[in-house]
N, CA, C and O atoms as a MOPAC input file, in Angstrom:
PM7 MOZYME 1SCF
protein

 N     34.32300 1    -2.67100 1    12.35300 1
 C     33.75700 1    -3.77700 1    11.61100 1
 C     34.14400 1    -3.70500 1    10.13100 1
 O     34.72900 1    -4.66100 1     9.62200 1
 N     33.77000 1    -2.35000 1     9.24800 1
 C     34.19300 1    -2.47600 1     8.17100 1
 C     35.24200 1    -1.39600 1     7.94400 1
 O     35.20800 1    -0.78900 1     6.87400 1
 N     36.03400 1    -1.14100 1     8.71700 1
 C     36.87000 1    -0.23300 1     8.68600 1
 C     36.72200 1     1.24300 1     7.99500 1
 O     37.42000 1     1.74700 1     7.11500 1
 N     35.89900 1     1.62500 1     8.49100 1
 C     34.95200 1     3.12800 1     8.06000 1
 C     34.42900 1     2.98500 1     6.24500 1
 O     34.19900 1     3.92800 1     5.48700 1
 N     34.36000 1     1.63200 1     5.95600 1
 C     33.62300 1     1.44300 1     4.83200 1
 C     34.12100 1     1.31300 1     3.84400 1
 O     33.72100 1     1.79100 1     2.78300 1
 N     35.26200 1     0.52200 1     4.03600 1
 C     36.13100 1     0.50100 1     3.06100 1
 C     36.35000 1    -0.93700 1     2.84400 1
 O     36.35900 1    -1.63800 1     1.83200 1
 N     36.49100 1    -1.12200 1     3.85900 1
 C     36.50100 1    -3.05800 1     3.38100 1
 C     35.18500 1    -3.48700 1     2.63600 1
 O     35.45000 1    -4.43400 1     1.89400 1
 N     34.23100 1    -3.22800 1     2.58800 1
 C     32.44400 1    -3.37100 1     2.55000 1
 C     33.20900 1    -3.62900 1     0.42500 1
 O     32.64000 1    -4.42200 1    -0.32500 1
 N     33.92100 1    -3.14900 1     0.15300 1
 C     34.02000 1    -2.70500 1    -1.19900 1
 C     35.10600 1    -3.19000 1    -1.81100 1
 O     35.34600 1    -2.79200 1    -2.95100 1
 N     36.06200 1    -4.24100 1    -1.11200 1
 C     37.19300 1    -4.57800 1    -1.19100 1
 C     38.03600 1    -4.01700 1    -2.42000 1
 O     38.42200 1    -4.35200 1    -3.53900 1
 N     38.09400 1    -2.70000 1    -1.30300 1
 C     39.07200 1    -2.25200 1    -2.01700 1
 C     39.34600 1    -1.48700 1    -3.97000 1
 O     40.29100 1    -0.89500 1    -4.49200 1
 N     38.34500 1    -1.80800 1    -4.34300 1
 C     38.38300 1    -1.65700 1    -5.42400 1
 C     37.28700 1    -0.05700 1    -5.81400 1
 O     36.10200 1     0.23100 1    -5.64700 1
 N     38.70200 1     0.76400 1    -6.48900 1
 C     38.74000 1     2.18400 1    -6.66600 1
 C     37.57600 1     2.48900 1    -7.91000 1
 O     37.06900 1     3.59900 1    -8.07100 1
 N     37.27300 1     1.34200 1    -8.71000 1
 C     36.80300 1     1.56000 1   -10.38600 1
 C     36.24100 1     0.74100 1   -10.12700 1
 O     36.74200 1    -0.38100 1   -10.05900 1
 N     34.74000 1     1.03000 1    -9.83500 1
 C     33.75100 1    -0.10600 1    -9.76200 1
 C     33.14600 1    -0.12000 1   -11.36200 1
 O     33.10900 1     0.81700 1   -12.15900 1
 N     32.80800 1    -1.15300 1   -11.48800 1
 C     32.36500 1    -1.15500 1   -12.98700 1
 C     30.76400 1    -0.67800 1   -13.17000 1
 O     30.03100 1    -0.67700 1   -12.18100 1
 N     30.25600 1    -0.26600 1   -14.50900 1
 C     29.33800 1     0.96100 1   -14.92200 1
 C     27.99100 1    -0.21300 1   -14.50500 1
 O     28.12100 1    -1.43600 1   -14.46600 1
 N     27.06600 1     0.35700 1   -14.30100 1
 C     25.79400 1    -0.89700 1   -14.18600 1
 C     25.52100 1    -1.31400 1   -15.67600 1
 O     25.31100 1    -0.59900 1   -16.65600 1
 N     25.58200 1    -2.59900 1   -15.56700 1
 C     24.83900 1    -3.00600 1   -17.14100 1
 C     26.01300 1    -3.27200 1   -17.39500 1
 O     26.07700 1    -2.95700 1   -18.58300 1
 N     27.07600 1    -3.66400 1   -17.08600 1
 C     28.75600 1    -3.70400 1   -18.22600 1
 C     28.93500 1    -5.06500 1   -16.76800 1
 O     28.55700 1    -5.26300 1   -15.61400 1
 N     29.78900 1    -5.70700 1   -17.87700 1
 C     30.83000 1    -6.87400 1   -16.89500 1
 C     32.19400 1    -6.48600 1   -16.55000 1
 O     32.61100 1    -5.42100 1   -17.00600 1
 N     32.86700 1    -7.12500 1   -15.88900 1
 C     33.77700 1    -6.54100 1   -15.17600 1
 C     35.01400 1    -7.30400 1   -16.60300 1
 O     35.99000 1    -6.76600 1   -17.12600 1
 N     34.55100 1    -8.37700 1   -16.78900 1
 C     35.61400 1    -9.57900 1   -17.85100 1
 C     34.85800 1    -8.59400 1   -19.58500 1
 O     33.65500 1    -8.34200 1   -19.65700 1
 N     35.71300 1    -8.26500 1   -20.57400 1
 C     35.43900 1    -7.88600 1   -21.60100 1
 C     36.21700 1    -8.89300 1   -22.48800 1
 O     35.95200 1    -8.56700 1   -23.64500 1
 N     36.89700 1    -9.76700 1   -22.49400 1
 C     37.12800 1   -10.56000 1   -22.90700 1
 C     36.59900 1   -10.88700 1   -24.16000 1
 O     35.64400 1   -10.33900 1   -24.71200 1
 N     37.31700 1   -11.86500 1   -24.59800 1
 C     36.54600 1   -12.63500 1   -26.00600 1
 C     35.43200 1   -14.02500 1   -25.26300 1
 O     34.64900 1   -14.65600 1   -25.97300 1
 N     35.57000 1   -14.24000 1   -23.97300 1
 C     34.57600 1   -15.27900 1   -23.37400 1
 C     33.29700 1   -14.59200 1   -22.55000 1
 O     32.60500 1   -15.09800 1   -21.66600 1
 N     33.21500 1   -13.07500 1   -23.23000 1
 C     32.09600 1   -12.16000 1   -22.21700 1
 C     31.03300 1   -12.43800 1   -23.00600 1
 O     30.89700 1   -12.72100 1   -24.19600 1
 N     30.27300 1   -12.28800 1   -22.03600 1
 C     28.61800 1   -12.52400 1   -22.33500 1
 C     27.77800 1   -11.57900 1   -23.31000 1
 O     27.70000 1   -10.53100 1   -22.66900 1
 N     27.17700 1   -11.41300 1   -24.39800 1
 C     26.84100 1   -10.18600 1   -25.07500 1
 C     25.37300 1    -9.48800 1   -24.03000 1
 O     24.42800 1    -9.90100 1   -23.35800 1
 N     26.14500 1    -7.90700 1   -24.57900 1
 C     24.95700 1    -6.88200 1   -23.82200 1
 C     23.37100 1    -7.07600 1   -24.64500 1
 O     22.84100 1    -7.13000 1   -25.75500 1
 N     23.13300 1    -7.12300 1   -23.33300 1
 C     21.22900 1    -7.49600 1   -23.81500 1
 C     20.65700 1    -6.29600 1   -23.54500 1
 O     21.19300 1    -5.49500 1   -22.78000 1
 N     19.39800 1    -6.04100 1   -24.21100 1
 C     19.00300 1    -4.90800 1   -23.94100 1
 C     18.48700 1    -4.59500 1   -22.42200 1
 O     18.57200 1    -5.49800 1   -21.59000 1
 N     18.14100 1    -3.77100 1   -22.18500 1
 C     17.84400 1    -3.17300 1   -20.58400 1
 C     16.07200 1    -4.05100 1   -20.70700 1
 O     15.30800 1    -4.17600 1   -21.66400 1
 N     15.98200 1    -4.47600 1   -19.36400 1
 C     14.38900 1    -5.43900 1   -19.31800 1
 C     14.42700 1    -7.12300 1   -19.92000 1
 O     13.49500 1    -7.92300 1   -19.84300 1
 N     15.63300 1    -7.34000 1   -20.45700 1
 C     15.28600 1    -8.76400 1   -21.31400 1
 C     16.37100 1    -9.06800 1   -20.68100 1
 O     17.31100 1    -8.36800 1   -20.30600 1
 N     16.01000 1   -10.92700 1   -20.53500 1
 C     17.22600 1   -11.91100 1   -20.42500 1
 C     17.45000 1   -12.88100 1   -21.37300 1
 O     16.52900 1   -13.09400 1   -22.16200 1
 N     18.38800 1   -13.47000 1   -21.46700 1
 C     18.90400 1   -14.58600 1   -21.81800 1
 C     18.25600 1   -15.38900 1   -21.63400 1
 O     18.78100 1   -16.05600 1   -22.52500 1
 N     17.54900 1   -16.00200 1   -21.28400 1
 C     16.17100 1   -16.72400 1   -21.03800 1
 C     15.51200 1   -16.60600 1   -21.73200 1
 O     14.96000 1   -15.51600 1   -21.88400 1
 N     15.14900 1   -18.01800 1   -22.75400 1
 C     13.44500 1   -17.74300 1   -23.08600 1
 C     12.46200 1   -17.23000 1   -22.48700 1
 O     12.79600 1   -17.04300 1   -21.31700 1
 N     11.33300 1   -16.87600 1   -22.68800 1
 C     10.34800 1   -16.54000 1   -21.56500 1
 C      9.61400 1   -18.00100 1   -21.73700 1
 O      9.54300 1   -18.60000 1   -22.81000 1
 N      8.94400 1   -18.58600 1   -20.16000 1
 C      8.63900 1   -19.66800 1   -19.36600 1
 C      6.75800 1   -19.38600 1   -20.66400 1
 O      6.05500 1   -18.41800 1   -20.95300 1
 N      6.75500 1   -20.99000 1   -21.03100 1
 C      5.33900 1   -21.21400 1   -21.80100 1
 C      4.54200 1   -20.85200 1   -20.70900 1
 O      4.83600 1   -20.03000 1   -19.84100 1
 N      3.36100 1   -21.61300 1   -20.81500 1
 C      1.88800 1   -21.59300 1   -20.15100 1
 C      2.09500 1   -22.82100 1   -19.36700 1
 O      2.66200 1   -23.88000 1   -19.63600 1
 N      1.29900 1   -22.26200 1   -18.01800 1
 C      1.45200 1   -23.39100 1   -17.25600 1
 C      0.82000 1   -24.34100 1   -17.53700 1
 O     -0.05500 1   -24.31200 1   -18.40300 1
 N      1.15200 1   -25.44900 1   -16.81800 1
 C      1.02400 1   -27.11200 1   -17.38000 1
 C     -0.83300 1   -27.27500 1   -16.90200 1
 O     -1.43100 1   -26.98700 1   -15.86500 1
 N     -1.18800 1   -27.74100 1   -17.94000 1
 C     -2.70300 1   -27.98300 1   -17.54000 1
 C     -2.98300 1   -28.80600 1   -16.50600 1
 O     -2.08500 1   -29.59200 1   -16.20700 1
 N     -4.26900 1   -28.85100 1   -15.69900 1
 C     -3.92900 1   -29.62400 1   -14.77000 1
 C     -5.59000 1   -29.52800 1   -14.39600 1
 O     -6.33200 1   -28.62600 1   -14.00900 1
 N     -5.74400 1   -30.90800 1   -14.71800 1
 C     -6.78100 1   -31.78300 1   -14.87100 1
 C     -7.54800 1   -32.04100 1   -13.39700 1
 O     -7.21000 1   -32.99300 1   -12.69400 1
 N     -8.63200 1   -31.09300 1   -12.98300 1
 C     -9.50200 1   -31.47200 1   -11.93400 1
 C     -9.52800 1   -33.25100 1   -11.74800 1
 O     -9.76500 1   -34.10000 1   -12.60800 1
 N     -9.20100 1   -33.41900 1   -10.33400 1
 C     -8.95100 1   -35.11100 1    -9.58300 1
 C    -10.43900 1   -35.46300 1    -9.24900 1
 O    -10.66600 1   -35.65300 1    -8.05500 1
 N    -11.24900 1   -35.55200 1    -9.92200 1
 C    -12.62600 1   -36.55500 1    -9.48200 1
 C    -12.57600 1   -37.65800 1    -8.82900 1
 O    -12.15600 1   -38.69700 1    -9.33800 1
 N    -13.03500 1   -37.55900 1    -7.51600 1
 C    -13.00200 1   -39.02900 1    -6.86800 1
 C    -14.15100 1   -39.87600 1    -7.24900 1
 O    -14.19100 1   -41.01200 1    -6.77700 1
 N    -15.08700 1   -39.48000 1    -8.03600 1
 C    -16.14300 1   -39.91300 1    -8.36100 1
 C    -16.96100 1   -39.47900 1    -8.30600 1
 O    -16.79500 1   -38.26200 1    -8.21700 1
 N    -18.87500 1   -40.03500 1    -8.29900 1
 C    -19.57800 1   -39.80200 1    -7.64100 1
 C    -19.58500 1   -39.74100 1    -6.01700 1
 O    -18.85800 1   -40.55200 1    -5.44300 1
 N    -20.45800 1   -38.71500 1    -5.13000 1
 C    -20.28300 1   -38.69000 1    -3.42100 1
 C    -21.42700 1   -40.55600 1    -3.60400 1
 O    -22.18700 1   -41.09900 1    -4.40600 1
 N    -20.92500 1   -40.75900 1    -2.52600 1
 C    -22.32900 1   -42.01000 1    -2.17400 1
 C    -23.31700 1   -41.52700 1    -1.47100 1
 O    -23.08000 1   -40.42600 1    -0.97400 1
 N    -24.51100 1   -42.05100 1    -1.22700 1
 C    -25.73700 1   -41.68900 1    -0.78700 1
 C    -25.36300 1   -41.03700 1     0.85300 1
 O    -25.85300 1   -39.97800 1     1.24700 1
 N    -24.61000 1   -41.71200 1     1.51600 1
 C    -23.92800 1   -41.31400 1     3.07100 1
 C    -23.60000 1   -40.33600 1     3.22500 1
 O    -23.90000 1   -39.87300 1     4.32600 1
 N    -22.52100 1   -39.09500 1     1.92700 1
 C    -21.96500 1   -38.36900 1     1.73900 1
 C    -22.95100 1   -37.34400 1     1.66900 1
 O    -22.91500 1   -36.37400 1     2.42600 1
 N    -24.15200 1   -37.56200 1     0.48300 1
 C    -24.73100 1   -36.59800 1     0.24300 1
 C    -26.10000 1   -36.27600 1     1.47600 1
 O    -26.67100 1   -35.19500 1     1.62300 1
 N    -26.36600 1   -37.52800 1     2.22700 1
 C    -27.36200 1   -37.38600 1     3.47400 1
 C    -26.57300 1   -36.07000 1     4.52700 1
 O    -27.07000 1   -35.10700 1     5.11000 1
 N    -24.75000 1   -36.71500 1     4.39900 1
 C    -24.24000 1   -35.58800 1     5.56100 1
 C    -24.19500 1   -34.66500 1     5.54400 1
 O    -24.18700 1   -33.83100 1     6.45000 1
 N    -24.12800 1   -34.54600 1     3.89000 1
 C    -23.77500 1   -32.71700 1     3.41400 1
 C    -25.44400 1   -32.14700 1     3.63600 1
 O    -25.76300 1   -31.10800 1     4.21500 1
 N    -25.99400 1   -32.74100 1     3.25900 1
 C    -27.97800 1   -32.26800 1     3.47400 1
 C    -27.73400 1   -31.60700 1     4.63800 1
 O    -27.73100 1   -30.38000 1     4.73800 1
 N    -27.51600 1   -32.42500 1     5.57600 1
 C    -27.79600 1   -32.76700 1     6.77300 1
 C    -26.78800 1   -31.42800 1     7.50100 1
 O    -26.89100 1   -30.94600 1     8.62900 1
 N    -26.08300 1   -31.16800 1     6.69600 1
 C    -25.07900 1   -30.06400 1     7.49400 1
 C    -25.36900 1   -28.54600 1     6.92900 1
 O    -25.19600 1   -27.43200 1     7.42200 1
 N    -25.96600 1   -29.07800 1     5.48500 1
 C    -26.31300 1   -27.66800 1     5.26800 1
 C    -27.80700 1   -27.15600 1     5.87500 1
 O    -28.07900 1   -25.96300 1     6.01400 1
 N    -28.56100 1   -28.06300 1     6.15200 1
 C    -29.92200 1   -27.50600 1     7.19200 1
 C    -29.65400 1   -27.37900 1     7.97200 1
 O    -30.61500 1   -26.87100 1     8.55000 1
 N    -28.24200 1   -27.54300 1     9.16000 1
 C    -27.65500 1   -26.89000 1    10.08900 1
 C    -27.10700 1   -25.68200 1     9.48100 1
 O    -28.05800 1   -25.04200 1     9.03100 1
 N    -26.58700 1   -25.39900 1     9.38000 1
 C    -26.11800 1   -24.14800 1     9.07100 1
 C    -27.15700 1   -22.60500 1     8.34500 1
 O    -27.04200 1   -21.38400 1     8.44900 1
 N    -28.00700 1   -23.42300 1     7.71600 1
 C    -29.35000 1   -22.55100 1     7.26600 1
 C    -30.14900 1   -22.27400 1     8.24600 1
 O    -30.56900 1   -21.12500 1     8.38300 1
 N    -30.62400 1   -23.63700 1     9.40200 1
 C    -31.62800 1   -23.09200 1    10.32000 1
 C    -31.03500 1   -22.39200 1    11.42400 1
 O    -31.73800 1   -21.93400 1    12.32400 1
 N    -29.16600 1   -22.22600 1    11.40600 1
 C    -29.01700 1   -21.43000 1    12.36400 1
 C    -28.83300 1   -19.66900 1    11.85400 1
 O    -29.03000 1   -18.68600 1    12.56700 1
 N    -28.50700 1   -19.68800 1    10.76600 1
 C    -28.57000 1   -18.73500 1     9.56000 1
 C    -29.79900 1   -17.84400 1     9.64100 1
 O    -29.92300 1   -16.67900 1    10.01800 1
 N    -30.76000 1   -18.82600 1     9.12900 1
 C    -32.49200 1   -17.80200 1     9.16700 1
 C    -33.13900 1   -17.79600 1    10.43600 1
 O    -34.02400 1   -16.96400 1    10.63100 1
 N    -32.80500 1   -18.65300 1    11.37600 1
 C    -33.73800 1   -18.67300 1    12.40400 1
 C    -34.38000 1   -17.69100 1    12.94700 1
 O    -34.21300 1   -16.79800 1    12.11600 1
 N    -35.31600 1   -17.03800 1    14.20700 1
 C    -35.77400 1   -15.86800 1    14.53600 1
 C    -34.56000 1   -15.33300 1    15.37900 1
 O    -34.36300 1   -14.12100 1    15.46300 1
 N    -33.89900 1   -16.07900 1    15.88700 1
 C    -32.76700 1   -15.62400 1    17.46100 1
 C    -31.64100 1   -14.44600 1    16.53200 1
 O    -30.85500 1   -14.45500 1    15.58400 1
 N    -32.26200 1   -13.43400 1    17.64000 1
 C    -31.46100 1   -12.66300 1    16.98000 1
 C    -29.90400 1   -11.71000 1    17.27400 1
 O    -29.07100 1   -12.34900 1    16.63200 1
 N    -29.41000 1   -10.89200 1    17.72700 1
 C    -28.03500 1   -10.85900 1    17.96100 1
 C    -27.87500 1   -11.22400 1    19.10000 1
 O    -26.79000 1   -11.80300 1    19.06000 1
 N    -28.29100 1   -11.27600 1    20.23000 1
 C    -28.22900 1   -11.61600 1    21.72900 1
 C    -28.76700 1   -12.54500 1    22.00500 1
 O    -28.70900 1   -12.68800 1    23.22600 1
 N    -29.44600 1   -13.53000 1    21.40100 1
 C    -30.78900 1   -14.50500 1    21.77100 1
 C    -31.79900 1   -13.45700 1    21.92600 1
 O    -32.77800 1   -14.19500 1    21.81600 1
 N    -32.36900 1   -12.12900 1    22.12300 1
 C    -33.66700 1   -12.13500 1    22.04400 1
 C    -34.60200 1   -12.67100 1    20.74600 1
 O    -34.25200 1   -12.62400 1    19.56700 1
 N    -35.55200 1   -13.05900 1    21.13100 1
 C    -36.37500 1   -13.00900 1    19.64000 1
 C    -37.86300 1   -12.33700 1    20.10200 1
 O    -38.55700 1   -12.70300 1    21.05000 1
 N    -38.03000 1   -11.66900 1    19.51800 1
 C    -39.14300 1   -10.71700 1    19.30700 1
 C    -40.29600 1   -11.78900 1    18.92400 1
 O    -40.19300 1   -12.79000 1    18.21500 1
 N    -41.62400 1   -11.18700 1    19.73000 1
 C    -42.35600 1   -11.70300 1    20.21100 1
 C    -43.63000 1   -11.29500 1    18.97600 1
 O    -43.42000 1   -10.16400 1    18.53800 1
 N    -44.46700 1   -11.74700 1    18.54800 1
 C    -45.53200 1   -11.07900 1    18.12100 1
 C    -46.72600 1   -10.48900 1    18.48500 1
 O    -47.64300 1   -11.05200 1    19.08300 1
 N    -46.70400 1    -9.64200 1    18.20900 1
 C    -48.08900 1    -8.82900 1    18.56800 1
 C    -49.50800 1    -9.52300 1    18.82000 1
 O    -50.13100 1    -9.96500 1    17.85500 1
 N    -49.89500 1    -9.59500 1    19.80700 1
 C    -51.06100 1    -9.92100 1    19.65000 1
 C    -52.34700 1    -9.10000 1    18.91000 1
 O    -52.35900 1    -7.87300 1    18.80800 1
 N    -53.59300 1   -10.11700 1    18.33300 1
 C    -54.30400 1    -9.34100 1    18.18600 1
 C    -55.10500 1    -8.53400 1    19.50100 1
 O    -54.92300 1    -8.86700 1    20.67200 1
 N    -56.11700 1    -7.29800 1    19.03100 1
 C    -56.59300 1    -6.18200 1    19.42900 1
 C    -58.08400 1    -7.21200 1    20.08900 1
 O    -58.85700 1    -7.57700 1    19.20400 1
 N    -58.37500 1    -7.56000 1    21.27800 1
 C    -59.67600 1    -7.66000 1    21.95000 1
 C    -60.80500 1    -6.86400 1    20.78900 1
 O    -60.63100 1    -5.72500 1    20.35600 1
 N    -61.82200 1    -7.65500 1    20.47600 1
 C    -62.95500 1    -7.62900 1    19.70600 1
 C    -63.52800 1    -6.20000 1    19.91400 1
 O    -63.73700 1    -5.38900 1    19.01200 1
 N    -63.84600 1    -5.93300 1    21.81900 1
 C    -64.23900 1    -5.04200 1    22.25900 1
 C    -63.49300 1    -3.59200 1    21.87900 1
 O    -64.13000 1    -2.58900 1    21.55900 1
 N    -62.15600 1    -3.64700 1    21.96100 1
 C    -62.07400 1    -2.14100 1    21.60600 1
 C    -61.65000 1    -2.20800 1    20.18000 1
 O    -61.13000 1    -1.10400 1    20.01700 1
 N    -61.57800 1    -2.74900 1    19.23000 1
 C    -61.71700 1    -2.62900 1    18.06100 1
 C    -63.06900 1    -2.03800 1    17.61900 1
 O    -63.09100 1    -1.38100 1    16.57800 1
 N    -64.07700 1    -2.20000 1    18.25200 1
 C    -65.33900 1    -1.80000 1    17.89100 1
 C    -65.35900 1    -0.42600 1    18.37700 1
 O    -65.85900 1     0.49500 1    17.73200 1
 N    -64.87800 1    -0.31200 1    19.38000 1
 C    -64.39200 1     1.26000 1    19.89400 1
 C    -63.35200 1     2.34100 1    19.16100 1
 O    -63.32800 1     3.57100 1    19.11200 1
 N    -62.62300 1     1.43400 1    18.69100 1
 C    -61.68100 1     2.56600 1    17.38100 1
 C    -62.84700 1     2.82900 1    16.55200 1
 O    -63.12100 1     4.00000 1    16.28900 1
 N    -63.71700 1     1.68100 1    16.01900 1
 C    -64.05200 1     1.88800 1    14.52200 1
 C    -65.45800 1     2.97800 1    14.59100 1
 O    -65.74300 1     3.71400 1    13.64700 1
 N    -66.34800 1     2.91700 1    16.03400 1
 C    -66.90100 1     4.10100 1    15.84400 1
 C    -66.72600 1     5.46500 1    15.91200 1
 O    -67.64300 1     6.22100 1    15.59200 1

């Protein structure tokens, strides 16, 4: 394919130094320091003005109500990881309460 790695490089014995151009010419580009380009550096991005569609209408804000008490009463409800929900205790019969307390 690349002929044991030699084509990959065409051929050329004197590769040039990193950071140097191959053209030294009087039309070569001047050496910049190492980290900087030729490029200004890019300003601040362009501001960009939140799109208000307006006020919601009364419809909008009934649905959103209306979706967030779904989501809350399934949120707090008692049902708990499996559907059980725990039951409450009843109170203690009159009779043996009077029996603890003597």
């Amino acid at each position: 394919m690349y002929n044991n790695g030699h084509e990959m490089w065409n051929h050329n014995s004197n590769p040039a130094p990193p950071g140097t151009t191959e053209s030294s010419g009087p039309g070569a580009a001047p050496i910049m320091a190492p980290g900087t380009s030729g490029v200004a550096p890019p300003g601040p991005p362009p501001s960009i003005t939140p799109s208000y569609t307006g006020l919601p209408t009364e419809a909008q804000l009934d649905e959103r109500a209306r979706k967030w008490m779904q989501l809350n009463s399934k949120r707090y409800s008692d049902k708990r990881k499996f559907g059980f929900v725990e039951t409450q205790k009843e109170d203690m019969p009159p009779e043996h309460v009077r029996k603890i307390i003597r």
